[in-house]
Amino acid sequence: MDTLESLRGKSEGAKDLKSVVSAMKAMAASNIVQYETAVSALGDYYHTVALGIIAYFKAEK
């Protein structure tokens, strides 16, 4: 059977682990926002390039 001190140590370890997991979740959420922003920017870039190509070929006629 675990002693009181052993149980306290396990409790502190669990609290530390919870803190680490919370920090990792926050970092993951931040990374997701960065990737979503990048995808949006790439969509805008693609649209701009497509408009440029269309304008070029219309001017060639």
XYZ file of C-alpha atoms in Angstrom:
61
model
C 0.000 0.000 0.000
C 1.247 3.480 -0.859
C 2.303 5.781 1.912
C 0.834 9.240 2.322
C 4.053 10.832 1.043
C 4.068 8.546 -1.983
C 0.483 9.503 -2.781
C 1.323 13.194 -2.406
C 4.209 12.763 -4.830
C 1.945 11.043 -7.339
C -0.613 13.820 -6.935
C 2.026 16.486 -7.604
C 3.264 14.531 -10.611
C -0.265 14.382 -12.000
C -0.649 18.149 -11.520
C 2.642 18.748 -13.325
C 1.558 16.484 -16.169
C -1.769 18.315 -16.443
C 0.112 21.602 -16.689
C 2.352 20.259 -19.458
C -0.621 18.878 -21.388
C -2.437 22.212 -21.103
C 0.596 24.041 -22.475
C 0.886 21.564 -25.348
C -2.797 22.029 -26.213
C -2.351 25.801 -26.285
C 0.666 25.480 -28.583
C -1.218 23.114 -30.889
C -4.159 25.520 -31.089
C -1.780 28.343 -31.941
C -0.192 26.271 -34.715
C -3.607 25.438 -36.157
C -4.466 29.135 -36.380
C -1.166 29.807 -38.175
C -1.855 27.054 -40.720
C -5.416 28.269 -41.286
C -4.071 31.775 -41.923
C -1.493 30.396 -44.360
C -4.148 28.412 -46.249
C -6.314 31.515 -46.526
C -3.370 33.555 -47.819
C -2.561 30.873 -50.401
C -6.169 30.944 -51.573
C -5.961 34.711 -52.035
C -2.641 34.336 -53.885
C -4.084 31.674 -56.197
C -7.077 33.902 -56.958
C -4.802 36.865 -57.743
C -2.581 34.796 -60.050
C -5.627 33.355 -61.819
C -7.025 36.853 -62.399
C -3.661 37.963 -63.763
C -3.524 35.055 -66.207
C -7.089 35.726 -67.356
C -6.299 39.414 -67.874
C -3.159 38.534 -69.835
C -4.972 36.206 -72.220
C -7.858 38.649 -72.718
C -5.345 41.362 -73.616
C -3.706 39.032 -76.171
C -6.915 38.791 -78.250
